C-alpha positions in Angstrom: -42.6 52.3 -28.4 -44.7 55.1 -29.9 -47.8 53.7 -31.6 -51.4 54.0 -32.5 -53.6 51.5 -30.5 -57.3 51.8 -31.4 -58.3 55.4 -30.8 -55.3 56.0 -28.6 -51.8 57.2 -29.5 -49.4 56.1 -26.8 -45.8 56.3 -25.9 -44.6 53.3 -23.8 -41.3 53.2 -21.9 -40.1 50.0 -20.3 -37.1 49.8 -18.0 -36.4 46.0 -17.6 -34.6 44.7 -14.6 -30.9 43.7 -14.9 -31.6 40.6 -12.7 -34.3 38.0 -13.2 -36.7 37.5 -11.4 -37.1 41.3 -11.1 -39.6 44.0 -11.8 -39.8 46.0 -15.0 -40.9 49.7 -14.7 -43.6 50.3 -17.2 -44.6 53.9 -18.0 -47.5 54.7 -20.5 -48.0 58.2 -21.8 -51.4 58.5 -23.5 -50.6 61.3 -26.1 -54.1 61.2 -27.7 -57.3 59.8 -26.5 -59.4 59.7 -23.3 -58.3 56.8 -21.1 -59.8 55.8 -17.8 -57.9 52.6 -16.9 -54.6 51.1 -18.1 -53.4 47.6 -17.1 -50.3 45.6 -18.0 -49.0 42.1 -17.6 -46.0 40.0 -18.7 -46.5 37.4 -21.4 -43.7 35.0 -22.3 -43.5 33.5 -25.8 -43.2 30.0 -24.3 -46.2 30.4 -22.0 -48.5 32.3 -24.4 -51.7 33.9 -23.3 -53.2 30.9 -21.6 -50.4 30.5 -19.0 -49.9 34.1 -18.3 -50.9 36.1 -15.1 -53.8 38.5 -14.9 -52.8 42.2 -15.5 -52.0 44.8 -12.9 -53.4 48.3 -12.9 -51.0 51.1 -13.6 -51.2 54.2 -11.4 -51.5 57.8 -12.8 -49.1 60.4 -11.7 -50.4 63.2 -9.5 -52.2 65.7 -11.7 -51.2 63.8 -14.9 -54.1 61.4 -15.7 -52.5 60.4 -19.0 -49.1 59.5 -17.4 -49.4 56.1 -15.8 -46.8 53.7 -14.5 -46.3 50.5 -12.4 -44.0 47.6 -11.8 -44.5 44.3 -13.6 -42.7 41.1 -12.5 -40.6 39.2 -14.9 -40.1 35.8 -13.4 -38.0 33.9 -16.0 -35.5 34.5 -18.7 -36.4 34.4 -22.4 -38.5 36.2 -25.0 -41.2 38.1 -23.3 -43.6 41.0 -23.8 -45.6 43.5 -21.8 -49.2 43.4 -22.9 -51.0 46.7 -22.2 -54.7 47.1 -22.0 -56.3 50.6 -22.4 -59.9 51.3 -21.5 -61.8 54.6 -21.5 -64.4 56.8 -23.2 -62.6 56.3 -26.5 -63.0 52.5 -26.3 -60.8 49.5 -25.6 -57.4 48.8 -27.1 -54.3 46.7 -26.4 -50.8 46.6 -27.6 -47.8 44.3 -27.2 -44.3 45.7 -26.4 -41.5 43.2 -26.8 -39.1 42.8 -23.9 -36.0 40.7 -23.7 -36.2 39.2 -20.2 -32.5 38.6 -19.6 -30.2 38.9 -16.6 -27.3 41.2 -17.3 -25.9 41.6 -13.8 -25.2 39.7 -10.6 -26.0 41.6 -7.5 -23.8 41.5 -4.4 -25.1 41.9 -0.8 -24.1 45.2 0.9 -21.4 44.6 3.5 -23.6 46.0 6.3 -26.6 43.8 5.4 -24.3 40.8 5.2 -22.8 41.4 8.6 -26.2 41.9 10.2 -27.6 38.7 8.7 -24.4 36.8 9.7 -24.7 38.0 13.3 -28.4 37.1 13.5 -27.6 33.7 12.0 -25.0 33.0 14.7 -27.4 34.1 17.3 -30.1 31.8 16.0 -27.7 28.8 15.9 -26.5 29.5 19.5 -30.1 29.8 20.7 -31.2 26.6 19.0 -28.3 24.6 20.4 -29.0 26.1 23.9 -32.7 25.3 23.7 -32.1 21.7 22.6 -29.6 21.3 25.5 -32.0 22.7 28.0 -35.0 20.7 26.7 -33.3 17.3 27.3 -32.1 18.2 30.9 -33.6 21.0 32.9 -37.0 20.7 31.2 -37.3 17.2 32.9 -36.4 18.5 36.4 -38.5 19.9 39.2 -38.0 23.6 40.1 -34.9 24.0 42.2 -33.7 20.4 41.7 -29.9 20.1 41.1 -28.8 18.8 37.7 -27.5 15.3 38.0 -24.1 14.5 36.4 -25.7 12.1 33.9 -28.0 14.9 32.8 -25.0 17.2 32.2 -23.4 14.6 30.0 -26.7 14.1 28.1 -26.9 17.9 27.7 -23.4 18.2 26.3 -24.0 15.3 23.9 -27.3 16.6 22.7 -25.8 20.1 22.2 -22.9 18.6 20.3 -25.2 16.5 18.1 -27.4 19.5 17.4 -24.3 21.5 16.4 -23.2 18.7 14.0 -26.7 18.6 12.5 -26.8 22.3 12.0 -23.3 22.3 10.6 -24.5 19.7 8.1 -27.6 21.7 7.2 -25.6 24.9 6.8 -22.9 23.1 4.7 -25.6 21.6 2.4 -27.2 25.0 2.1 -23.9 26.5 1.1 -23.4 23.9 -1.6 -27.0 24.5 -2.8 -26.4 28.2 -2.9 -23.1 27.8 -4.8 -24.8 25.5 -7.3 -27.6 28.0 -7.9 -24.9 30.7 -8.3 -23.1 28.7 -10.9 -26.4 27.9 -12.7 -27.2 31.6 -12.7 -23.8 32.5 -14.2 -23.8 29.7 -16.8 -27.5 29.7 -17.8 -29.4 32.7 -16.6 -26.8 35.4 -17.1 -27.0 36.7 -20.6 -24.0 36.1 -22.9 -24.2 37.3 -26.5 -23.6 34.9 -29.3 -20.0 35.4 -30.6 -19.4 36.0 -34.3 -16.1 36.2 -36.2 -15.9 38.9 -38.9 -13.3 38.7 -41.7 -12.6 40.4 -45.0 -11.8 38.5 -48.1 -11.3 39.7 -51.7 -13.2 38.2 -54.5 -11.5 39.4 -57.7 -11.1 43.1 -56.8 -14.2 43.3 -54.6 -13.8 43.1 -50.8 -16.4 41.0 -49.0 -17.3 41.1 -45.3 -17.9 37.5 -44.0 -19.8 37.0 -40.7 -19.5 33.5 -39.2 -21.2 32.4 -36.1 -18.7 31.0 -33.6 -19.6 27.3 -33.1 -18.0 27.1 -29.7 -20.1 30.1 -28.5 -23.1 28.4 -30.1 -22.5 25.3 -28.1 -22.4 27.4 -24.9 -25.3 29.7 -25.8 -27.9 27.8 -27.7 -29.7 29.9 -30.3 -32.3 28.8 -32.9 -30.2 30.0 -35.9 -32.5 28.3 -38.4 -35.3 30.4 -37.0 -33.9 33.9 -37.7 -36.7 36.0 -39.2 -36.5 39.2 -41.3 -36.9 42.6 -39.7 -37.7 45.4 -42.2 -37.2 42.8 -44.9 -33.7 41.9 -43.9 -32.3 38.9 -41.9 -29.4 41.0 -40.6 -28.8 44.7 -40.1 -25.1 45.2 -39.7 -23.6 48.6 -38.8 -19.9 49.3 -39.1 -18.4 52.2 -37.2 -14.7 53.2 -37.4 -13.1 53.7 -33.9 -12.0 55.8 -32.3 -12.7 58.5 -34.9 -16.4 57.7 -35.4 -16.0 59.3 -38.9 -16.9 56.3 -41.1 -20.2 54.4 -41.0 -22.0 51.8 -43.0 -25.4 50.1 -42.8 -25.3 46.8 -44.5 -27.6 43.8 -44.9 -25.6 40.5 -45.2 -27.0 37.7 -47.2 -27.3 34.2 -45.7 -25.3 31.4 -47.3 -26.2 28.8 -44.6 -27.1 28.8 -40.9 -23.6 29.9 -39.8 -22.4 32.1 -42.6 -23.4 35.5 -43.9 -21.7 37.7 -46.5 -22.0 41.2 -47.9 -20.0 43.5 -50.2 -17.9 46.1 -48.4 -18.4 49.8 -49.5 -15.4 52.0 -50.0 -14.6 52.8 -46.3 -11.3 54.1 -45.2 -8.8 51.7 -43.5 -8.9 51.3 -39.8 -10.5 49.3 -37.0 -14.2 49.0 -37.0 -16.8 48.0 -34.5 -19.5 45.7 -36.0 -23.0 45.7 -34.6 -25.4 43.1 -36.1 -29.1 43.0 -35.2 -30.9 39.7 -35.5 -34.4 38.5 -34.5 -35.6 34.9 -33.9 -39.0 33.5 -34.5 -39.8 33.4 -30.8 -39.4 37.2 -30.7 -36.0 37.3 -29.0 -33.8 40.1 -30.5 -30.2 40.6 -29.9 -27.2 42.5 -31.2 -24.0 40.6 -32.1 -20.8 42.5 -31.9 -17.2 42.1 -33.2 -14.3 44.1 -34.3 -12.8 44.0 -37.8 -9.8 45.7 -39.5 -10.4 47.1 -43.0 -7.6 48.0 -45.4 -9.8 50.3 -47.6 -11.1 49.9 -51.1 -11.9 51.8 -54.2 -15.4 53.1 -55.1 -15.0 51.7 -58.7 -14.9 48.1 -57.3 -18.0 48.4 -55.2 -21.3 46.8 -56.2 -23.8 46.7 -53.3 -25.1 43.3 -52.2 -28.4 44.8 -51.2 -30.4 47.8 -52.7 -30.7 49.4 -49.2 -27.0 49.2 -48.2 -25.5 52.6 -47.5 -22.4 54.3 -46.0 -21.0 57.7 -45.0 -17.4 58.9 -44.7 -16.0 62.0 -43.0 -19.3 63.7 -42.0 -19.2 67.5 -41.4 -21.5 68.8 -38.7 -21.9 72.6 -38.3 -24.2 74.9 -36.4 -23.6 78.0 -38.6 -26.7 80.0 -39.7 -28.8 78.1 -42.3 -30.9 79.8 -45.1 -34.3 78.1 -45.2 -37.4 78.8 -47.2 -40.3 80.1 -45.1 -42.2 76.9 -45.6 -39.6 75.2 -43.4 -40.7 77.2 -40.3 -43.3 74.6 -39.3 -40.5 72.0 -39.0 -39.3 73.5 -35.7 -36.3 75.6 -34.5 -33.3 74.6 -36.6 -30.1 73.6 -34.9 -27.1 71.6 -36.1 -27.2 70.7 -39.8 -25.3 68.6 -42.3 -25.1 68.5 -46.1 -26.3 65.3 -47.6 -24.8 63.6 -50.6 -27.5 64.8 -53.0 -27.1 68.5 -52.1 -30.0 68.6 -49.6 -29.6 69.5 -45.9 -30.6 67.6 -42.8 -31.4 69.7 -39.7 -31.7 68.6 -36.1 -34.8 70.6 -35.0 -36.1 71.5 -31.6 -33.2 70.2 -29.7 -34.1 71.4 -26.1 -30.5 72.1 -24.9 -27.0 71.7 -26.2 -26.3 69.1 -23.5 -28.9 66.4 -23.0 -29.5 64.4 -19.9 -29.9 60.7 -19.1 -33.2 59.3 -18.1 -35.1 61.9 -20.0 -37.4 60.9 -22.8 -36.6 63.0 -26.0 -38.0 63.2 -29.4 -34.9 63.4 -31.6 -36.4 65.3 -34.5 -34.8 65.9 -37.9 -36.0 67.7 -41.1 -34.7 67.6 -44.6 -34.6 70.7 -46.9 -33.7 70.6 -50.6 -30.9 72.8 -52.2 -33.3 75.8 -52.3 -34.2 75.5 -48.6 -37.7 74.1 -49.2 -39.1 71.0 -47.4 -37.9 67.9 -49.2 -40.4 65.0 -49.2 -39.0 61.7 -48.1 -39.7 58.2 -49.5 -40.1 55.1 -47.3 -36.8 53.6 -46.2 -37.1 49.9 -45.2 -40.9 50.5 -44.7 -40.5 53.6 -42.5 -39.8 57.3 -42.8 -36.3 56.8 -41.6 -33.8 54.9 -39.4 -31.0 55.9 -37.1 -28.1 54.3 -35.3 -26.6 55.7 -32.2 -23.2 54.9 -30.6 -21.4 56.3 -27.5 -17.8 57.3 -28.1 -16.4 54.2 -26.3 -18.6 51.8 -28.3 -20.3 50.4 -25.2 -23.7 51.9 -25.9 -25.4 51.1 -29.3 -29.0 51.4 -30.4 -30.9 51.0 -33.7 -33.7 53.6 -33.6 -37.0 53.7 -35.5 -39.7 56.4 -35.6 -41.8 54.0 -33.5 -39.2 53.3 -30.9 -36.3 51.0 -30.1 -38.1 47.7 -30.3 -38.0 45.2 -33.1 -41.2 45.1 -35.3 -40.4 41.5 -36.2 -40.3 40.6 -32.5 -43.6 42.3 -32.0 -45.2 40.4 -34.9 -44.0 37.1 -33.5 -45.3 37.8 -30.0 -48.7 39.1 -31.2 -49.2 35.8 -33.1 -48.1 33.7 -30.1 -50.6 35.5 -27.8 -53.4 34.9 -30.3 -52.5 31.2 -30.3 -54.4 29.3 -27.7 -51.9 26.5 -27.3 -50.1 26.4 -24.0 -46.9 25.0 -25.6 -45.5 26.3 -28.9 -44.5 23.7 -31.5 -41.7 24.8 -33.7 -41.9 23.9 -37.4 -39.2 21.9 -39.2 -36.0 24.0 -39.1 -34.9 23.4 -42.7 -38.4 24.0 -44.0 -38.7 27.2 -42.0 -35.3 28.5 -43.2 -36.1 27.7 -46.8 -39.5 29.4 -46.6 -37.9 32.5 -45.2 -35.3 32.6 -48.0 -38.1 32.2 -50.6 -40.1 35.0 -49.1 -37.1 37.3 -49.1 -36.3 36.5 -52.7 -39.9 37.3 -53.6 -39.6 40.6 -51.8 -36.4 41.6 -53.4 -37.8 40.8 -56.9 -40.3 43.7 -56.4 -39.4 47.2 -57.4 -40.3 50.7 -56.4 -43.7 51.2 -54.9 -44.5 47.5 -54.7 -41.4 46.9 -52.6 -42.2 49.8 -50.3 -45.9 48.8 -49.9 -44.9 45.2 -49.1 -42.5 46.3 -46.4 -44.9 48.9 -45.0 -47.7 46.3 -44.7 -45.6 44.3 -42.2 -45.5 47.3 -39.8 -49.1 48.4 -39.0 -49.8 51.0 -36.4 -46.8 53.2 -36.9 -47.1 56.9 -36.0 -45.9 59.0 -38.9 -47.5 61.1 -41.5 -47.6 60.3 -45.2 -48.8 61.8 -48.4 -49.7 58.8 -50.5 -46.6 56.8 -50.6 -44.4 59.8 -49.9 -43.5 60.8 -46.3 -43.2 64.4 -45.3 -39.8 65.9 -44.8 -39.4 65.1 -41.1 -38.5 62.1 -39.1 -38.4 61.7 -35.3 -37.1 59.1 -32.9 -38.2 58.7 -29.3 -35.2 57.8 -27.1 -33.9 58.0 -23.6 -30.1 58.0 -23.2 -29.0 55.4 -20.7 -25.7 56.9 -19.6 -23.5 60.0 -19.9 -20.9 60.6 -22.6 -20.4 61.8 -26.2 -22.7 60.2 -28.7 -22.7 60.1 -32.5 -26.1 59.7 -34.3 -26.4 58.6 -37.9 -29.9 59.5 -39.3 -30.9 57.7 -42.6 -33.7 58.7 -44.9 -34.5 58.0 -48.6 -35.1 60.6 -51.3 -35.4 60.1 -55.0 -34.4 56.5 -54.7 -31.2 57.2 -52.8 -30.4 56.4 -49.1 -29.0 59.6 -47.5 -27.2 59.6 -44.2 -26.6 62.6 -41.9 -24.3 62.4 -38.8 -24.7 64.4 -35.7 -23.0 64.6 -32.3 -24.4 65.4 -28.9 -23.1 65.4 -25.3 -25.2 63.7 -22.6 -24.7 64.3 -18.9 -26.0 62.3 -15.9 -29.4 63.7 -14.7 -28.1 64.2 -11.2 -25.2 66.4 -12.3 
């Protein structure tokens, strides 16, 4: 998250644990402002402010007073946030960073540690049996007295009985451990909600249907009636053709009922596509639903977009040849790879530090747009922001929807901020049908707006963003803070809006492991 909080501009990086309970690594970079103390704590949606722990102080790095970090415990699964408190000469401020507290892995004990603990356990059992045997015999004799035969029988019986009791305790413990393991696998371990994507033709117009799998819903309970809009859309669906990565679409399916969504398919080439669908629930929990779908292709003449902000790109052409730019573009940074956009303008990846990026490094992925004459091309708000981006690794196993303010969901942030402001210890959900209908009415009211009113309404739902504007027109640059999680080849689609058109530029980069 990169955001303005009071008089401070901060960049927050949170590395959540893959097992819960676990600690999240929280790092706060104070980019602007004089800060003296930074604290953080975990706040769950269900618990709210009143039932949350006191904050822990973050520690500044040596010689870097504006770079602070610490470990914050996440004790339960569910929708959570890290609440950060800033205090210094420039005043007090706080911000909420949404965190999905979910277990995504199951740890195994190292073989050496297991062998050591097993050996110590056997030793303790033998010692306990021996101690019990001695306590009922030799402990009752005088020093040097011979052990009577009856005492030896009693010793053997007591040791056998102790062994049976310990065996029962150990067996019960094993059953308990296995039941906890099954509970962890069935309840705690995160499983995404399955969706089934199909294509049907209505007249000559292909439609993409997304249906929530009811069997998956029964296993993984989700409050589907409580999906809330993010950037004015209930769903953000990205289609990427694999393995070519040469066709891309960003669509916003329309809800027909709780389980069914539909959108018109743009003229994408035939092939197999990965589907990534982002949704956010009222409790602040955000997740990406994935599926694969086979498209047979369609004609441009038959396409009528279901949503004004739907867009697509086919066969992007990335080049690093010299680019002629106006002198006024010099302030945009050092130009690198560039692509021609559909309106004749050019998108340039500027200030890329190296050809090959590294994992675990925080980058500002910065892009500038120049018009056909090489001059800065001012951008309009797109979904309430200066731009959006989607990033996919070549194998499809890494996907991220990027914003200029970070990788978090603004709708999730809004829900969690409201919950923390609520003094109730337990959240009472409204009537599901009433809530769903109210969201549909609000979206209809938003979509009835045009031009500046539409952009202003969307922008009002996302306060505190860090990007420059000139009235309602953004400057010609957009940047996305991001840290690549793993090595591989990545394709990045950057989307901006200019003269009422959504424009998409596609770039590639190679990422290597930081230790290589």
